[in-house]
XYZ file of C-alpha atoms in Angstrom:
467
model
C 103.641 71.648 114.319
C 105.982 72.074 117.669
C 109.130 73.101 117.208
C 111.759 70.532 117.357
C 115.000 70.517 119.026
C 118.075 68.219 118.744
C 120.019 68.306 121.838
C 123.490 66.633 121.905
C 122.968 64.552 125.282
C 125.941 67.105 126.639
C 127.615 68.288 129.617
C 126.306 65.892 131.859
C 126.621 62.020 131.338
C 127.628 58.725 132.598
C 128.214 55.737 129.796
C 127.749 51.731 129.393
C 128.768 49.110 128.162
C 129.738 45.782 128.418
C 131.395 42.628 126.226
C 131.323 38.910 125.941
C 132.143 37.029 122.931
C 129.528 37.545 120.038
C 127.054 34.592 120.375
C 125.723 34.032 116.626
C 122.342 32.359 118.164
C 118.387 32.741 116.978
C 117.157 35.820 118.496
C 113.208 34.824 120.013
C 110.215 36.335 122.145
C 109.556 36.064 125.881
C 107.710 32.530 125.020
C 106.237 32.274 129.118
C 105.581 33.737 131.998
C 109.118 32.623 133.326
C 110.584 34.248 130.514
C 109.106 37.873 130.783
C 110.125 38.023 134.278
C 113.761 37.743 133.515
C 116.353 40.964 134.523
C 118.872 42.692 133.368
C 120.683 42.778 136.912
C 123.215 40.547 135.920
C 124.359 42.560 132.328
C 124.126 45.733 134.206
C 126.493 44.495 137.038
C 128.886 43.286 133.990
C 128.576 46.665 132.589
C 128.717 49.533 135.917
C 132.867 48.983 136.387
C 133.944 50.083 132.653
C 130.708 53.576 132.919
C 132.652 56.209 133.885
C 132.065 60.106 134.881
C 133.908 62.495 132.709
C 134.560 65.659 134.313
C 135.686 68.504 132.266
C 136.544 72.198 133.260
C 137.263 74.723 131.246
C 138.477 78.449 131.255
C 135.901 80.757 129.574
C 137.147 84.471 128.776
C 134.399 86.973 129.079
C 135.539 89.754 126.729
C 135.138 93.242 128.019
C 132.683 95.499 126.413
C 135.458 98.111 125.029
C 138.177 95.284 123.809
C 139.041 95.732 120.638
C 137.750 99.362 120.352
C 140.001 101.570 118.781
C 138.294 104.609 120.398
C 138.855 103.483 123.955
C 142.284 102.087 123.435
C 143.617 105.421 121.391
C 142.107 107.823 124.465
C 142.858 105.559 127.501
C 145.770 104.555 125.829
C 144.995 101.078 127.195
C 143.474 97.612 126.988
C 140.309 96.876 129.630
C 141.101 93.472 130.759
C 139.081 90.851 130.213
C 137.576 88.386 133.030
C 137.862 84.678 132.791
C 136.279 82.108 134.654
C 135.796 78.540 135.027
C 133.306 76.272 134.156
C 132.726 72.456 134.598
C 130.414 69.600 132.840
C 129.441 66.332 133.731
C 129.667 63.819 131.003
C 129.924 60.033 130.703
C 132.379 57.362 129.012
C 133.197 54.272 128.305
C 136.595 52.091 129.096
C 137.576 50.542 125.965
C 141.065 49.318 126.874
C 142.365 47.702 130.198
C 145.361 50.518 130.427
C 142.497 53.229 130.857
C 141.757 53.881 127.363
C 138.309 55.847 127.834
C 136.057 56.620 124.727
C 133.720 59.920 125.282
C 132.139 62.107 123.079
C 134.345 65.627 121.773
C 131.519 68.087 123.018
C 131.345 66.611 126.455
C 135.594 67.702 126.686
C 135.718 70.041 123.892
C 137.978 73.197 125.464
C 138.802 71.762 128.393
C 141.748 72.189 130.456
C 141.585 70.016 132.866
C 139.617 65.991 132.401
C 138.880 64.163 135.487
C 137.527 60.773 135.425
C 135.349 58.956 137.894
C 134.636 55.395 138.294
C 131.681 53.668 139.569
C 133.607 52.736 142.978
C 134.134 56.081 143.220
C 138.184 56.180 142.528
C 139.062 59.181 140.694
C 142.035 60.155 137.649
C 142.878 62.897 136.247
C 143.302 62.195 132.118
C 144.762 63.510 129.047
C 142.668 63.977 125.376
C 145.138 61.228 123.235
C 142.280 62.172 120.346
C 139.579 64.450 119.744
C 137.088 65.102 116.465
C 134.883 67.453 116.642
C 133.152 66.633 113.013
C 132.280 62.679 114.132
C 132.230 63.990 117.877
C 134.623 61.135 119.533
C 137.148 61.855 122.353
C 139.745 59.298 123.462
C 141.039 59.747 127.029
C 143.823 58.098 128.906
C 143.390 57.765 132.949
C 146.671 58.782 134.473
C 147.252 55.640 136.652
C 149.076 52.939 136.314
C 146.619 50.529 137.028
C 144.373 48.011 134.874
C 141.002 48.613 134.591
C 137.417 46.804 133.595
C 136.773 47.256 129.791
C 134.241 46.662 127.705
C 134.931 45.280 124.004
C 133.484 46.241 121.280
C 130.968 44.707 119.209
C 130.105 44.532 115.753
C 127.414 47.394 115.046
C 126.842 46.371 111.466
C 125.490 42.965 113.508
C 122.760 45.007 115.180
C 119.336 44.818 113.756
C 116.149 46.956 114.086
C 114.666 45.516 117.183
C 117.509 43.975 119.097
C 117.406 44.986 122.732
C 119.542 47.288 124.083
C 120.438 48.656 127.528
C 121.706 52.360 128.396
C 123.580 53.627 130.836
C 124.161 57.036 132.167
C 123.958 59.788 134.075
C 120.557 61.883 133.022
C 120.474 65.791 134.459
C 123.589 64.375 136.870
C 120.781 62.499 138.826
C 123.476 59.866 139.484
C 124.217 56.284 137.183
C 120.527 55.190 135.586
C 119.749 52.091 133.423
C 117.100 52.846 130.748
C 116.452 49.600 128.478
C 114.654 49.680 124.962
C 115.306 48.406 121.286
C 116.770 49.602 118.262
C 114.329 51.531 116.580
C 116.423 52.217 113.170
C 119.354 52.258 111.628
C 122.166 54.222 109.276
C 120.332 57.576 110.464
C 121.189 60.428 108.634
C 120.510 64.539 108.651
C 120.323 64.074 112.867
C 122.882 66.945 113.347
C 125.222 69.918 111.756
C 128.508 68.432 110.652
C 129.644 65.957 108.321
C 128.581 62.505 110.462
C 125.537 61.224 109.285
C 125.281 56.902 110.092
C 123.510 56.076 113.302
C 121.991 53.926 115.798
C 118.683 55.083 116.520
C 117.346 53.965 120.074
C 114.118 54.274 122.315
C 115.972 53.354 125.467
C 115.739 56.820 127.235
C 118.481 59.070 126.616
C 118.771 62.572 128.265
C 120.698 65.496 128.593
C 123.996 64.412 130.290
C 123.999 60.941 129.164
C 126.521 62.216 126.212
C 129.958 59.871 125.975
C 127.718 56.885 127.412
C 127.109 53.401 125.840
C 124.560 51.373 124.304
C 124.923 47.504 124.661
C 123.434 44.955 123.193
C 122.470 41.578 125.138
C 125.946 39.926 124.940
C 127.255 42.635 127.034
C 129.151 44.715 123.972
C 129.640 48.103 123.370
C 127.811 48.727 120.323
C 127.119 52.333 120.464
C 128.215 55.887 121.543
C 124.910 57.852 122.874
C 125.158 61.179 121.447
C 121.828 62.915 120.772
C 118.349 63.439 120.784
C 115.302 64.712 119.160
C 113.223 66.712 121.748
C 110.757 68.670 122.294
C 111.749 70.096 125.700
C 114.955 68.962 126.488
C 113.800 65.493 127.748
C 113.418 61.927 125.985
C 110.803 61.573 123.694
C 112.485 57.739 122.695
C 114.193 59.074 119.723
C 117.673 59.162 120.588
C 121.147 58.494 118.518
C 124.077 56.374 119.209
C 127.220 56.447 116.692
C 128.131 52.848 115.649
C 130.950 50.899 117.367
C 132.732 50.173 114.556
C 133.653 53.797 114.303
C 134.434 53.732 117.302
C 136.920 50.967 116.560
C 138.529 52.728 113.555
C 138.955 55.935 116.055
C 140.729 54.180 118.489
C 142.784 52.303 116.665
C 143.751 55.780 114.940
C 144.300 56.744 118.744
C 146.531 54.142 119.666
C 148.416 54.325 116.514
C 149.412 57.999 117.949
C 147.741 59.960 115.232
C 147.563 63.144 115.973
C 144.400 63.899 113.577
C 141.226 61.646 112.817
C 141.625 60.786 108.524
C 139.179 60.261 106.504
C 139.995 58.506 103.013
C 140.234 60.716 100.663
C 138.105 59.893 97.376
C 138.170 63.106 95.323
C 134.232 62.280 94.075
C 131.147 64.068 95.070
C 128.081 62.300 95.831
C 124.442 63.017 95.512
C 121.193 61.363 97.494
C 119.516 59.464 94.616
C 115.394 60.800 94.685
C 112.920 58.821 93.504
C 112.987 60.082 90.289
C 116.876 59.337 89.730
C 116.008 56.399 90.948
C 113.086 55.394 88.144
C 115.669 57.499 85.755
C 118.415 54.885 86.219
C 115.990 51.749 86.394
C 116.513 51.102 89.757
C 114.145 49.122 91.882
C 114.188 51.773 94.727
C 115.946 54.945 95.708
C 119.436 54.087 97.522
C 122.723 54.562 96.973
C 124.991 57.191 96.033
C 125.049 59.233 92.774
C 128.243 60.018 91.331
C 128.264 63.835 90.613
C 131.688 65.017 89.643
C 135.035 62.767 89.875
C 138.054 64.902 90.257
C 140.947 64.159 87.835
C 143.529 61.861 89.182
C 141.829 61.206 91.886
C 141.078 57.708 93.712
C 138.137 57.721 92.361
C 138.937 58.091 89.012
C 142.237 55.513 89.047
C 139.121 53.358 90.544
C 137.058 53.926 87.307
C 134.231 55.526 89.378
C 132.497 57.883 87.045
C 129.075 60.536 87.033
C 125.994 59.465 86.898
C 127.145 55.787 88.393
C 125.036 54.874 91.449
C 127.428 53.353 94.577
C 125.096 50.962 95.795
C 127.576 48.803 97.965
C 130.810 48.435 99.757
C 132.671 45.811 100.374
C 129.110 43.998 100.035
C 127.329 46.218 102.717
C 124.643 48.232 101.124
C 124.853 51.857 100.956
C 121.857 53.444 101.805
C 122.759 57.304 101.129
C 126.154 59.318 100.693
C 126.516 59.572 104.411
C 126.601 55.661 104.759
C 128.955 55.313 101.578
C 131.348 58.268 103.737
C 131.132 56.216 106.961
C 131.542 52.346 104.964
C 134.371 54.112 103.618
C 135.747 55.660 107.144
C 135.213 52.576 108.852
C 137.735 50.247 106.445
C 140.634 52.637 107.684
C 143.375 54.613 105.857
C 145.268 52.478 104.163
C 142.656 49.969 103.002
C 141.354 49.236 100.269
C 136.983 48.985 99.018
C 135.530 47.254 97.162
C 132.717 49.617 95.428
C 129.676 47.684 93.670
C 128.491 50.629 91.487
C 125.620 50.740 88.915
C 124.936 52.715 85.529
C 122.833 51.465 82.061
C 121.169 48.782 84.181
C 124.574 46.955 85.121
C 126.090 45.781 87.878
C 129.826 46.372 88.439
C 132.559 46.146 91.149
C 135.580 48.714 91.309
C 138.501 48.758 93.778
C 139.325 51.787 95.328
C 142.295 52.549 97.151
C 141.749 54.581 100.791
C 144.219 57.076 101.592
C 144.723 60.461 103.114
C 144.177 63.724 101.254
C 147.441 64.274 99.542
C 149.062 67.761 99.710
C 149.586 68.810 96.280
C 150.974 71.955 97.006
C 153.153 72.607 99.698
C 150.594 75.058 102.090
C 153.164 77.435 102.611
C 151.473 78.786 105.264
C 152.078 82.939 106.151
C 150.987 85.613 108.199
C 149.613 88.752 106.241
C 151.078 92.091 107.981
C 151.292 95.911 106.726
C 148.671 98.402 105.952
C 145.995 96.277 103.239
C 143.139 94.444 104.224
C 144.767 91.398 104.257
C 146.732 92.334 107.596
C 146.086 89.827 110.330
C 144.993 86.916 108.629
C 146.779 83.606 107.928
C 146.607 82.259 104.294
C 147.954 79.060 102.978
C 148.579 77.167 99.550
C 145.244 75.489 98.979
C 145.374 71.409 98.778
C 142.742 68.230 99.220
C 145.039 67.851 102.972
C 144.370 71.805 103.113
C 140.756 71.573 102.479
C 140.462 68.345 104.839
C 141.837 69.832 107.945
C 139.813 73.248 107.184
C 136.397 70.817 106.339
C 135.954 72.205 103.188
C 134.951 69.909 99.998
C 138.151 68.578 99.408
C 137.431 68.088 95.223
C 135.882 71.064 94.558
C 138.997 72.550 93.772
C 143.308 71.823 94.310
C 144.566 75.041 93.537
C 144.465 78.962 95.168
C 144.848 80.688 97.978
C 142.785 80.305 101.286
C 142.321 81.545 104.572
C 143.154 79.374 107.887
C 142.756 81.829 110.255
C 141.974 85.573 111.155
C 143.314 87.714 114.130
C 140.646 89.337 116.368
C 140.725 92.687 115.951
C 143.309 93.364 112.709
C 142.055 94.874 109.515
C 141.362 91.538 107.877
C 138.489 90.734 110.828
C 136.726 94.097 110.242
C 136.884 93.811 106.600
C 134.734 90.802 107.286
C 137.375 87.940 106.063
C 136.720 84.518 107.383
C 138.488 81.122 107.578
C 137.609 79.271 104.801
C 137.308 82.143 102.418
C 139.345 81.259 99.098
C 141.811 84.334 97.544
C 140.597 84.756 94.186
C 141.796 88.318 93.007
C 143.555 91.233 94.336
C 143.613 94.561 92.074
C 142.907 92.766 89.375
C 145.508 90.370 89.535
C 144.954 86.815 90.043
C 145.901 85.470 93.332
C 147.662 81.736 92.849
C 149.932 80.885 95.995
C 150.887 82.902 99.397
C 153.881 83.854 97.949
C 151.881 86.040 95.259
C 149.180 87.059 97.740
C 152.388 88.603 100.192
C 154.167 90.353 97.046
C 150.858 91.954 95.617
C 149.787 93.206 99.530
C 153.164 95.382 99.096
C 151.511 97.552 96.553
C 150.134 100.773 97.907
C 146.807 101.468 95.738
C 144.317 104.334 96.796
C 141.342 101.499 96.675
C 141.809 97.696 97.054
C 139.874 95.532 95.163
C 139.608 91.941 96.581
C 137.533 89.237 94.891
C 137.049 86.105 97.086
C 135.305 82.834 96.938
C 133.002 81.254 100.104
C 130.911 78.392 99.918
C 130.759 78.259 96.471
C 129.633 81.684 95.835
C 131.790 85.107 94.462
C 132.262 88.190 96.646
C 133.681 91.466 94.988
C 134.377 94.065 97.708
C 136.173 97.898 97.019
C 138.461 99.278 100.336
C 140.251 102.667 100.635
């Protein structure tokens, strides 16, 4: 079987979209002649004002060979400098908001210093990032101008349905703007990409590299869809290409324009397993779906909910869940703040729960230090471990409230060659149980012929011996 690639539709890209008020009218066939020689002119000449280009440069270091070697810098008594250099993109986005609000997606901007944006009458703005995630891959920009602009609104994704049409605009290997029409193929998509953003729109309108940030739009002329990524084969369209819904969009923008400085997810303080066919028969359910409850973490949301293991999450707020990532985005999409309501299954019965959404709470004040002196330790940053903690570091953020973990690790100090990595929880030191920063900086002080360390990363127990 070929090998198969998924390409985020990157660096290069143009967007659509377009809005109208949501007509709730019988969708039909062509029925004549007449009909199947109708265009899309008139949507796409809605739609070309709010595409934009999104032009994004960055500064790349290009790290000498001897940097960082101990040998070169003790006999030259001197650093080799490193080279930098600068590199652009082409991507595309949308304008969401009269006052320039542009929505893009985070890998078309991601390190950039400096955002340009280009519209289709070919004015130009430079921009700032108001909001960036790399884990659902959204960017909002804002065009510096004081000046009102065309924008597209945005529609109600849960209204799409497997075969609507659907038009998409963008800017394919920076060929220039291109209209590519086709239908919905699928929906809630999961397992397309790395990361923890797994609900979306799945499209045969032609999407290609550098059509990232642009829009899909249904016939009413709304926004209904980020383009984000393909399957391929080569690096071209094969029809298979992935839009994240618009009303995660909304949520994100709304976050934006609230002036957060950080994308929340609610925290639930459950983990959640697919159900197989075999759960499935297990718990008497007519099909597999949902979510299995796994572990609820003690006063949790969850828990004051009543949610408890082995319950199946079938539904929110009456939207069926199809899998844990659809429960995580149902959940995402009702805001911080909100509350669900969770339909949830177990002995054959059907019951509803109401779940408060909030942000991960810090339950231990991070405390946040550098580690310095001679131990392995030296160089890396190390903070009181929390659900906020282990949100912000994208770790599971119920697996554990208490310890020790590391944020981040110098290039280049003792802690990097030792091998420690962000993420990595503090378990042990000499023996002695490591429970906040505070400990971790008092034991580090001792001057033992070998250290001992005992950490924890992704779930699994490393035991290493340093002189």
């Amino acid at each position: 079987m070929p090998n198969v690639r998924i390409l985020l539709a990157a660096p290069l890209a143009v967007a659509l979209a377009l809005a109208a008020p949501a007509m709730a009218e019988e969708r039909t066939v062509p029925q004549s002649r007449t009909e199947m020689q109708l265009s899309f002119a008139p949507l796409v000449k809605q739609v070309e004002n709010a595409v934009v280009n999104v032009y994004a440069e960055r500064v790349v270091e290009r790290r000498s060979i001897f940097d960082g070697d101990p040998f070169f810098e003790e006999f030259f008594g001197q650093r080799m400098p490193n080279r930098s250099e600068k590199q652009s993109s082409l991507g595309s986005g949308v304008i969401v908001g009269a006052k320039g609000i542009v929505v893009t997606n985070n890998h078309v901007i991601e390190g950039a210093s400096d955002i340009k944006v280009a519209l289709a009458d070919g004015r130009e703005y430079e921009s700032t990032v108001v909001l960036k995630d790399e884990r659902v891959d959204l960017a909002v920009l804002k065009i510096k101008a004081d000046a009102d602009f065309t924008a597209l609104p945005l529609g109600d994704s849960d209204a799409v349905e497997v075969g609507d049409l659907v038009l998409a605009i963008g800017n394919p290997f920076g060929v220039g703007q291109t209209v590519t029409s086709g239908i919905v193929s699928a929906l809630a998509r999961n397992q397309v990409r790395s990361g923890d953003f797994g609900f979306f729109i799945q499209t045969d309108a032609s999407i290609n590299p550098g059509n990232s940030g642009g829009g899909l739009i249904n016939m009413n002329g709304e926004l209904i869809g980020i383009n984000t990524a393909i399957f391929s084969r080569g690096g071209g369209s094969n029809g298979v290409g992935f839009a994240i819904p618009a009303n995660l969009v909304k949520t994100f923008v709304a976050s934006a324009e609230n002036g957060s400085a950080t994308f929340d997810r609610p925290f639930i303080g459950a983990t959640f397993d697919a159900v197989t066919s075999e759960v499935a028969e297990a718990l008497g359910l007519d099909r597999a779906r949902g979510a299995l409850i796994s572990q609820v973490q003690a006063g949790s949301p969850a828990e004051k909910a009543g949610m408890k293991p082995g319950q199946v999450v079938t539904a929110v707020n009456g939207v069926p869940v199809e899998h844990p990532d659809a429960l995580g985005y149902r959940l995402t999409t009702v805001g911080i703040g909100g509350t669900a309501r969770i339909t949830v299954i177990a002995n054959g019965k059907e019951e509803d729960l109401t779940l408060s959404l909030d942000r991960a709470p810090e339950t231990t004040p991070r405390d946040e230090r550098l580690i310095e002196g001679r131990n392995p330790f030296s160089g890396a940053v190390v903070a009181n471990l929390s659900p906020r903690v282990a949100e912000e570091l994208r770790m599971p953020t119920n697996r554990t409230t208490a310890g020790v973990v590391v944020t981040e690790v110098n290039r280049g100090s003792p802690a990097a060659r030792i091998g420690l990595q962000p993420r990595d929880i503090i378990i042990a030191l000499n023996g002695t149980e490591v429970a906040s920063t505070e400990s971790l900086a008092s034991l580090v002080n001792e001057d033992p012929s070998i250290w001992r360390v005992e950490i924890e990363r992704d779930g699994q127990r490393i035991r290493q011996f340093f002189r």
